[in-house]
Amino acid sequence: MGKDSKVRPKVNVSPYVHFMMDFRNQTREQQPNTYYDFTEFSRKCSEKWRTISKKEKKKYEALAKRDKDRYQREMRNYSGPRRERRRRDPDAPRKPPSSFLLFSQDHFEEIKEQHPNWTVAQVAKAAGRMWARCSEADKIPYEERAAVLRAKYLEEREAYYHQCQRGE
């Protein structure tokens, strides 16, 4: 690759992925007419990976190291667009919560009291199940609050964009 390459370099892969590609090629050579679906092949591959010796794994670790070095070298020469996270303007208005999120905020403490050892993810799943069981009439107050917050957000966003255009 030259100094002004526009094609993003292929990312480096782990020792296991190198092993998996090798194992796939060996399997195809030994059993050319046999088809394995992805799940079955992955299971066989992981079983084999667990049984190979440390010496054999070192071979794949060396391949991965070379591949990582190649990737880093190519990235130094890569002049195309970089993947950069777009920074959020701290002055920009934040998107409003949905009706479900408002419901979750109202019921978070209640669920947490009933299940103090639950993680945030487990509490969120429970809130989702509660929301799904709610009648449409029970959801209306949350939907109305969300609509009010959304309208306020749209006004603030419009004002913010006008302010940005005037500033440029």
mmCIF file with all atom_site columns, C-alpha atoms in Angstrom:
data_model
loop_
_atom_site.group_PDB
_atom_site.id
_atom_site.type_symbol
_atom_site.label_atom_id
_atom_site.label_alt_id
_atom_site.label_comp_id
_atom_site.label_asym_id
_atom_site.label_entity_id
_atom_site.label_seq_id
_atom_site.pdbx_PDB_ins_code
_atom_site.Cartn_x
_atom_site.Cartn_y
_atom_site.Cartn_z
_atom_site.occupancy
_atom_site.B_iso_or_equiv
_atom_site.pdbx_formal_charge
_atom_site.auth_seq_id
_atom_site.auth_comp_id
_atom_site.auth_asym_id
_atom_site.auth_atom_id
_atom_site.pdbx_PDB_model_num
ATOM 1   C CA . MET A 1 1   ? 0.000   0.000   0.000  1.00 0.00 ? 1   MET A CA 1
ATOM 2   C CA . GLY A 1 2   ? 1.305   3.420   -0.915 1.00 0.00 ? 2   GLY A CA 1
ATOM 3   C CA . LYS A 1 3   ? 1.413   6.620   1.089  1.00 0.00 ? 3   LYS A CA 1
ATOM 4   C CA . ASP A 1 4   ? -1.819  7.948   -0.394 1.00 0.00 ? 4   ASP A CA 1
ATOM 5   C CA . SER A 1 5   ? -3.908  4.786   -0.079 1.00 0.00 ? 5   SER A CA 1
ATOM 6   C CA . LYS A 1 6   ? -7.662  5.343   0.155  1.00 0.00 ? 6   LYS A CA 1
ATOM 7   C CA . VAL A 1 7   ? -8.650  1.706   0.863  1.00 0.00 ? 7   VAL A CA 1
ATOM 8   C CA . ARG A 1 8   ? -8.929  1.127   4.585  1.00 0.00 ? 8   ARG A CA 1
ATOM 9   C CA . PRO A 1 9   ? -6.585  -1.680  5.715  1.00 0.00 ? 9   PRO A CA 1
ATOM 10  C CA . LYS A 1 10  ? -8.154  -4.979  6.655  1.00 0.00 ? 10  LYS A CA 1
ATOM 11  C CA . VAL A 1 11  ? -8.275  -5.228  10.443 1.00 0.00 ? 11  VAL A CA 1
ATOM 12  C CA . ASN A 1 12  ? -6.041  -7.756  12.198 1.00 0.00 ? 12  ASN A CA 1
ATOM 13  C CA . VAL A 1 13  ? -7.540  -10.964 13.594 1.00 0.00 ? 13  VAL A CA 1
ATOM 14  C CA . SER A 1 14  ? -7.023  -12.994 16.759 1.00 0.00 ? 14  SER A CA 1
ATOM 15  C CA . PRO A 1 15  ? -5.103  -16.278 17.070 1.00 0.00 ? 15  PRO A CA 1
ATOM 16  C CA . TYR A 1 16  ? -8.435  -18.121 17.310 1.00 0.00 ? 16  TYR A CA 1
ATOM 17  C CA . VAL A 1 17  ? -9.657  -16.659 14.025 1.00 0.00 ? 17  VAL A CA 1
ATOM 18  C CA . HIS A 1 18  ? -6.430  -17.749 12.312 1.00 0.00 ? 18  HIS A CA 1
ATOM 19  C CA . PHE A 1 19  ? -6.972  -21.234 13.753 1.00 0.00 ? 19  PHE A CA 1
ATOM 20  C CA . MET A 1 20  ? -10.601 -21.218 12.621 1.00 0.00 ? 20  MET A CA 1
ATOM 21  C CA . MET A 1 21  ? -9.675  -20.321 9.025  1.00 0.00 ? 21  MET A CA 1
ATOM 22  C CA . ASP A 1 22  ? -7.003  -23.042 9.025  1.00 0.00 ? 22  ASP A CA 1
ATOM 23  C CA . PHE A 1 23  ? -9.419  -25.582 10.517 1.00 0.00 ? 23  PHE A CA 1
ATOM 24  C CA . ARG A 1 24  ? -12.052 -24.694 7.902  1.00 0.00 ? 24  ARG A CA 1
ATOM 25  C CA . ASN A 1 25  ? -9.571  -25.227 5.066  1.00 0.00 ? 25  ASN A CA 1
ATOM 26  C CA . GLN A 1 26  ? -8.452  -28.573 6.535  1.00 0.00 ? 26  GLN A CA 1
ATOM 27  C CA . THR A 1 27  ? -12.068 -29.674 6.953  1.00 0.00 ? 27  THR A CA 1
ATOM 28  C CA . ARG A 1 28  ? -12.877 -28.754 3.348  1.00 0.00 ? 28  ARG A CA 1
ATOM 29  C CA . GLU A 1 29  ? -9.850  -30.694 2.058  1.00 0.00 ? 29  GLU A CA 1
ATOM 30  C CA . GLN A 1 30  ? -10.629 -33.788 4.126  1.00 0.00 ? 30  GLN A CA 1
ATOM 31  C CA . GLN A 1 31  ? -14.407 -33.741 3.596  1.00 0.00 ? 31  GLN A CA 1
ATOM 32  C CA . PRO A 1 32  ? -15.107 -31.763 0.398  1.00 0.00 ? 32  PRO A CA 1
ATOM 33  C CA . ASN A 1 33  ? -18.759 -32.899 0.083  1.00 0.00 ? 33  ASN A CA 1
ATOM 34  C CA . THR A 1 34  ? -19.736 -32.315 3.720  1.00 0.00 ? 34  THR A CA 1
ATOM 35  C CA . TYR A 1 35  ? -21.591 -29.176 4.698  1.00 0.00 ? 35  TYR A CA 1
ATOM 36  C CA . TYR A 1 36  ? -21.622 -27.840 8.254  1.00 0.00 ? 36  TYR A CA 1
ATOM 37  C CA . ASP A 1 37  ? -23.912 -25.027 9.284  1.00 0.00 ? 37  ASP A CA 1
ATOM 38  C CA . PHE A 1 38  ? -22.234 -22.184 11.142 1.00 0.00 ? 38  PHE A CA 1
ATOM 39  C CA . THR A 1 39  ? -23.328 -23.304 14.615 1.00 0.00 ? 39  THR A CA 1
ATOM 40  C CA . GLU A 1 40  ? -22.131 -26.850 14.149 1.00 0.00 ? 40  GLU A CA 1
ATOM 41  C CA . PHE A 1 41  ? -18.839 -25.749 12.611 1.00 0.00 ? 41  PHE A CA 1
ATOM 42  C CA . SER A 1 42  ? -18.243 -23.218 15.414 1.00 0.00 ? 42  SER A CA 1
ATOM 43  C CA . ARG A 1 43  ? -18.857 -25.904 18.034 1.00 0.00 ? 43  ARG A CA 1
ATOM 44  C CA . LYS A 1 44  ? -16.431 -28.342 16.376 1.00 0.00 ? 44  LYS A CA 1
ATOM 45  C CA . CYS A 1 45  ? -13.858 -25.592 15.952 1.00 0.00 ? 45  CYS A CA 1
ATOM 46  C CA . SER A 1 46  ? -14.010 -24.462 19.574 1.00 0.00 ? 46  SER A CA 1
ATOM 47  C CA . GLU A 1 47  ? -13.755 -28.083 20.792 1.00 0.00 ? 47  GLU A CA 1
ATOM 48  C CA . LYS A 1 48  ? -10.651 -28.582 18.666 1.00 0.00 ? 48  LYS A CA 1
ATOM 49  C CA . TRP A 1 49  ? -9.142  -25.242 19.827 1.00 0.00 ? 49  TRP A CA 1
ATOM 50  C CA . ARG A 1 50  ? -9.467  -26.355 23.460 1.00 0.00 ? 50  ARG A CA 1
ATOM 51  C CA . THR A 1 51  ? -7.623  -29.607 22.753 1.00 0.00 ? 51  THR A CA 1
ATOM 52  C CA . ILE A 1 52  ? -4.628  -28.354 20.764 1.00 0.00 ? 52  ILE A CA 1
ATOM 53  C CA . SER A 1 53  ? -1.255  -28.036 22.476 1.00 0.00 ? 53  SER A CA 1
ATOM 54  C CA . LYS A 1 54  ? 0.320   -24.794 23.665 1.00 0.00 ? 54  LYS A CA 1
ATOM 55  C CA . LYS A 1 55  ? 3.018   -25.290 21.023 1.00 0.00 ? 55  LYS A CA 1
ATOM 56  C CA . GLU A 1 56  ? 0.396   -25.375 18.281 1.00 0.00 ? 56  GLU A CA 1
ATOM 57  C CA . LYS A 1 57  ? -1.380  -22.314 19.744 1.00 0.00 ? 57  LYS A CA 1
ATOM 58  C CA . LYS A 1 58  ? 1.946   -20.437 19.685 1.00 0.00 ? 58  LYS A CA 1
ATOM 59  C CA . LYS A 1 59  ? 1.925   -20.839 15.882 1.00 0.00 ? 59  LYS A CA 1
ATOM 60  C CA . TYR A 1 60  ? -1.432  -19.066 15.665 1.00 0.00 ? 60  TYR A CA 1
ATOM 61  C CA . GLU A 1 61  ? -0.351  -16.424 18.184 1.00 0.00 ? 61  GLU A CA 1
ATOM 62  C CA . ALA A 1 62  ? 2.679   -15.698 15.973 1.00 0.00 ? 62  ALA A CA 1
ATOM 63  C CA . LEU A 1 63  ? 0.396   -15.369 12.927 1.00 0.00 ? 63  LEU A CA 1
ATOM 64  C CA . ALA A 1 64  ? -1.833  -12.964 14.862 1.00 0.00 ? 64  ALA A CA 1
ATOM 65  C CA . LYS A 1 65  ? 1.185   -10.911 15.981 1.00 0.00 ? 65  LYS A CA 1
ATOM 66  C CA . ARG A 1 66  ? 2.424   -10.620 12.379 1.00 0.00 ? 66  ARG A CA 1
ATOM 67  C CA . ASP A 1 67  ? -1.074  -9.694  11.257 1.00 0.00 ? 67  ASP A CA 1
ATOM 68  C CA . LYS A 1 68  ? -1.329  -7.019  13.966 1.00 0.00 ? 68  LYS A CA 1
ATOM 69  C CA . ASP A 1 69  ? 2.054   -5.579  12.948 1.00 0.00 ? 69  ASP A CA 1
ATOM 70  C CA . ARG A 1 70  ? 0.887   -5.511  9.309  1.00 0.00 ? 70  ARG A CA 1
ATOM 71  C CA . TYR A 1 71  ? -2.315  -3.740  10.275 1.00 0.00 ? 71  TYR A CA 1
ATOM 72  C CA . GLN A 1 72  ? -0.508  -1.102  12.345 1.00 0.00 ? 72  GLN A CA 1
ATOM 73  C CA . ARG A 1 73  ? 2.024   -0.521  9.544  1.00 0.00 ? 73  ARG A CA 1
ATOM 74  C CA . GLU A 1 74  ? -0.753  -0.123  6.967  1.00 0.00 ? 74  GLU A CA 1
ATOM 75  C CA . MET A 1 75  ? -2.711  2.210   9.235  1.00 0.00 ? 75  MET A CA 1
ATOM 76  C CA . ARG A 1 76  ? 0.338   4.480   9.536  1.00 0.00 ? 76  ARG A CA 1
ATOM 77  C CA . ASN A 1 77  ? 0.338   4.769   5.728  1.00 0.00 ? 77  ASN A CA 1
ATOM 78  C CA . TYR A 1 78  ? -3.454  5.059   5.456  1.00 0.00 ? 78  TYR A CA 1
ATOM 79  C CA . SER A 1 79  ? -4.558  8.539   4.455  1.00 0.00 ? 79  SER A CA 1
ATOM 80  C CA . GLY A 1 80  ? -8.283  7.971   4.032  1.00 0.00 ? 80  GLY A CA 1
ATOM 81  C CA . PRO A 1 81  ? -10.993 9.067   6.424  1.00 0.00 ? 81  PRO A CA 1
ATOM 82  C CA . ARG A 1 82  ? -10.468 7.954   10.011 1.00 0.00 ? 82  ARG A CA 1
ATOM 83  C CA . ARG A 1 83  ? -13.287 6.660   12.128 1.00 0.00 ? 83  ARG A CA 1
ATOM 84  C CA . GLU A 1 84  ? -13.714 9.426   14.627 1.00 0.00 ? 84  GLU A CA 1
ATOM 85  C CA . ARG A 1 85  ? -16.576 9.779   17.010 1.00 0.00 ? 85  ARG A CA 1
ATOM 86  C CA . ARG A 1 86  ? -18.602 12.880  16.405 1.00 0.00 ? 86  ARG A CA 1
ATOM 87  C CA . ARG A 1 87  ? -18.442 15.032  19.488 1.00 0.00 ? 87  ARG A CA 1
ATOM 88  C CA . ARG A 1 88  ? -21.723 16.219  20.857 1.00 0.00 ? 88  ARG A CA 1
ATOM 89  C CA . ASP A 1 89  ? -22.041 19.960  21.347 1.00 0.00 ? 89  ASP A CA 1
ATOM 90  C CA . PRO A 1 90  ? -22.634 20.449  25.073 1.00 0.00 ? 90  PRO A CA 1
ATOM 91  C CA . ASP A 1 91  ? -24.887 23.440  24.311 1.00 0.00 ? 91  ASP A CA 1
ATOM 92  C CA . ALA A 1 92  ? -27.155 21.436  22.010 1.00 0.00 ? 92  ALA A CA 1
ATOM 93  C CA . PRO A 1 93  ? -30.509 20.405  23.513 1.00 0.00 ? 93  PRO A CA 1
ATOM 94  C CA . ARG A 1 94  ? -30.725 16.767  24.599 1.00 0.00 ? 94  ARG A CA 1
ATOM 95  C CA . LYS A 1 95  ? -33.323 14.451  23.085 1.00 0.00 ? 95  LYS A CA 1
ATOM 96  C CA . PRO A 1 96  ? -36.307 13.923  25.380 1.00 0.00 ? 96  PRO A CA 1
ATOM 97  C CA . PRO A 1 97  ? -37.075 10.569  27.023 1.00 0.00 ? 97  PRO A CA 1
ATOM 98  C CA . SER A 1 98  ? -39.654 8.297   25.433 1.00 0.00 ? 98  SER A CA 1
ATOM 99  C CA . SER A 1 99  ? -42.891 7.390   27.178 1.00 0.00 ? 99  SER A CA 1
ATOM 100 C CA . PHE A 1 100 ? -41.371 4.028   28.116 1.00 0.00 ? 100 PHE A CA 1
ATOM 101 C CA . LEU A 1 101 ? -38.307 5.712   29.594 1.00 0.00 ? 101 LEU A CA 1
ATOM 102 C CA . LEU A 1 102 ? -40.499 8.019   31.672 1.00 0.00 ? 102 LEU A CA 1
ATOM 103 C CA . PHE A 1 103 ? -42.412 4.944   32.887 1.00 0.00 ? 103 PHE A CA 1
ATOM 104 C CA . SER A 1 104 ? -39.122 3.191   33.714 1.00 0.00 ? 104 SER A CA 1
ATOM 105 C CA . GLN A 1 105 ? -37.871 6.185   35.685 1.00 0.00 ? 105 GLN A CA 1
ATOM 106 C CA . ASP A 1 106 ? -41.079 6.249   37.722 1.00 0.00 ? 106 ASP A CA 1
ATOM 107 C CA . HIS A 1 107 ? -40.904 2.512   38.520 1.00 0.00 ? 107 HIS A CA 1
ATOM 108 C CA . PHE A 1 108 ? -37.134 2.017   38.894 1.00 0.00 ? 108 PHE A CA 1
ATOM 109 C CA . GLU A 1 109 ? -37.040 2.513   42.679 1.00 0.00 ? 109 GLU A CA 1
ATOM 110 C CA . GLU A 1 110 ? -40.090 0.309   43.199 1.00 0.00 ? 110 GLU A CA 1
ATOM 111 C CA . ILE A 1 111 ? -38.523 -2.574  41.259 1.00 0.00 ? 111 ILE A CA 1
ATOM 112 C CA . LYS A 1 112 ? -35.132 -2.042  42.917 1.00 0.00 ? 112 LYS A CA 1
ATOM 113 C CA . GLU A 1 113 ? -36.764 -2.209  46.392 1.00 0.00 ? 113 GLU A CA 1
ATOM 114 C CA . GLN A 1 114 ? -38.427 -5.516  45.517 1.00 0.00 ? 114 GLN A CA 1
ATOM 115 C CA . HIS A 1 115 ? -35.199 -6.923  44.024 1.00 0.00 ? 115 HIS A CA 1
ATOM 116 C CA . PRO A 1 116 ? -32.196 -5.160  45.631 1.00 0.00 ? 116 PRO A CA 1
ATOM 117 C CA . ASN A 1 117 ? -29.626 -7.546  44.126 1.00 0.00 ? 117 ASN A CA 1
ATOM 118 C CA . TRP A 1 118 ? -30.725 -7.046  40.528 1.00 0.00 ? 118 TRP A CA 1
ATOM 119 C CA . THR A 1 119 ? -28.488 -5.308  38.015 1.00 0.00 ? 119 THR A CA 1
ATOM 120 C CA . VAL A 1 120 ? -29.663 -2.270  36.071 1.00 0.00 ? 120 VAL A CA 1
ATOM 121 C CA . ALA A 1 121 ? -30.194 -4.525  33.029 1.00 0.00 ? 121 ALA A CA 1
ATOM 122 C CA . GLN A 1 122 ? -32.449 -6.864  35.016 1.00 0.00 ? 122 GLN A CA 1
ATOM 123 C CA . VAL A 1 123 ? -34.448 -3.914  36.374 1.00 0.00 ? 123 VAL A CA 1
ATOM 124 C CA . ALA A 1 124 ? -34.802 -2.541  32.817 1.00 0.00 ? 124 ALA A CA 1
ATOM 125 C CA . LYS A 1 125 ? -36.088 -5.908  31.569 1.00 0.00 ? 125 LYS A CA 1
ATOM 126 C CA . ALA A 1 126 ? -38.618 -6.036  34.397 1.00 0.00 ? 126 ALA A CA 1
ATOM 127 C CA . ALA A 1 127 ? -39.740 -2.491  33.543 1.00 0.00 ? 127 ALA A CA 1
ATOM 128 C CA . GLY A 1 128 ? -40.133 -3.582  29.919 1.00 0.00 ? 128 GLY A CA 1
ATOM 129 C CA . ARG A 1 129 ? -42.329 -6.494  30.959 1.00 0.00 ? 129 ARG A CA 1
ATOM 130 C CA . MET A 1 130 ? -44.418 -4.165  33.169 1.00 0.00 ? 130 MET A CA 1
ATOM 131 C CA . TRP A 1 131 ? -44.784 -1.704  30.265 1.00 0.00 ? 131 TRP A CA 1
ATOM 132 C CA . ALA A 1 132 ? -45.900 -4.491  27.930 1.00 0.00 ? 132 ALA A CA 1
ATOM 133 C CA . ARG A 1 133 ? -48.568 -5.575  30.435 1.00 0.00 ? 133 ARG A CA 1
ATOM 134 C CA . CYS A 1 134 ? -49.884 -2.007  30.915 1.00 0.00 ? 134 CYS A CA 1
ATOM 135 C CA . SER A 1 135 ? -53.191 -1.135  29.330 1.00 0.00 ? 135 SER A CA 1
ATOM 136 C CA . GLU A 1 136 ? -53.350 1.658   26.763 1.00 0.00 ? 136 GLU A CA 1
ATOM 137 C CA . ALA A 1 137 ? -55.164 3.823   29.318 1.00 0.00 ? 137 ALA A CA 1
ATOM 138 C CA . ASP A 1 138 ? -52.274 3.405   31.801 1.00 0.00 ? 138 ASP A CA 1
ATOM 139 C CA . LYS A 1 139 ? -49.772 4.436   29.133 1.00 0.00 ? 139 LYS A CA 1
ATOM 140 C CA . ILE A 1 140 ? -51.581 7.684   28.205 1.00 0.00 ? 140 ILE A CA 1
ATOM 141 C CA . PRO A 1 141 ? -50.086 9.904   30.977 1.00 0.00 ? 141 PRO A CA 1
ATOM 142 C CA . TYR A 1 142 ? -46.563 8.835   30.003 1.00 0.00 ? 142 TYR A CA 1
ATOM 143 C CA . GLU A 1 143 ? -47.261 9.366   26.306 1.00 0.00 ? 143 GLU A CA 1
ATOM 144 C CA . GLU A 1 144 ? -48.661 12.839  27.028 1.00 0.00 ? 144 GLU A CA 1
ATOM 145 C CA . ARG A 1 145 ? -45.621 13.795  29.118 1.00 0.00 ? 145 ARG A CA 1
ATOM 146 C CA . ALA A 1 146 ? -43.338 12.469  26.371 1.00 0.00 ? 146 ALA A CA 1
ATOM 147 C CA . ALA A 1 147 ? -45.243 14.505  23.742 1.00 0.00 ? 147 ALA A CA 1
ATOM 148 C CA . VAL A 1 148 ? -44.883 17.704  25.797 1.00 0.00 ? 148 VAL A CA 1
ATOM 149 C CA . LEU A 1 149 ? -41.156 17.104  26.312 1.00 0.00 ? 149 LEU A CA 1
ATOM 150 C CA . ARG A 1 150 ? -40.737 16.285  22.611 1.00 0.00 ? 150 ARG A CA 1
ATOM 151 C CA . ALA A 1 151 ? -42.463 19.523  21.547 1.00 0.00 ? 151 ALA A CA 1
ATOM 152 C CA . LYS A 1 152 ? -40.272 21.514  23.939 1.00 0.00 ? 152 LYS A CA 1
ATOM 153 C CA . TYR A 1 153 ? -37.176 19.742  22.564 1.00 0.00 ? 153 TYR A CA 1
ATOM 154 C CA . LEU A 1 154 ? -38.134 20.512  18.947 1.00 0.00 ? 154 LEU A CA 1
ATOM 155 C CA . GLU A 1 155 ? -38.531 24.206  19.797 1.00 0.00 ? 155 GLU A CA 1
ATOM 156 C CA . GLU A 1 156 ? -35.184 24.302  21.608 1.00 0.00 ? 156 GLU A CA 1
ATOM 157 C CA . ARG A 1 157 ? -33.503 22.445  18.743 1.00 0.00 ? 157 ARG A CA 1
ATOM 158 C CA . GLU A 1 158 ? -34.908 24.857  16.182 1.00 0.00 ? 158 GLU A CA 1
ATOM 159 C CA . ALA A 1 159 ? -33.699 27.838  18.227 1.00 0.00 ? 159 ALA A CA 1
ATOM 160 C CA . TYR A 1 160 ? -30.298 26.193  18.660 1.00 0.00 ? 160 TYR A CA 1
ATOM 161 C CA . TYR A 1 161 ? -29.904 25.631  14.892 1.00 0.00 ? 161 TYR A CA 1
ATOM 162 C CA . HIS A 1 162 ? -30.880 29.237  14.153 1.00 0.00 ? 162 HIS A CA 1
ATOM 163 C CA . GLN A 1 163 ? -28.342 30.414  16.732 1.00 0.00 ? 163 GLN A CA 1
ATOM 164 C CA . CYS A 1 164 ? -25.653 28.238  15.132 1.00 0.00 ? 164 CYS A CA 1
ATOM 165 C CA . GLN A 1 165 ? -26.410 29.586  11.647 1.00 0.00 ? 165 GLN A CA 1
ATOM 166 C CA . ARG A 1 166 ? -26.223 33.176  12.852 1.00 0.00 ? 166 ARG A CA 1
ATOM 167 C CA . GLY A 1 167 ? -22.917 32.502  14.597 1.00 0.00 ? 167 GLY A CA 1
ATOM 168 C CA . GLU A 1 168 ? -21.220 31.180  11.445 1.00 0.00 ? 168 GLU A CA 1
#
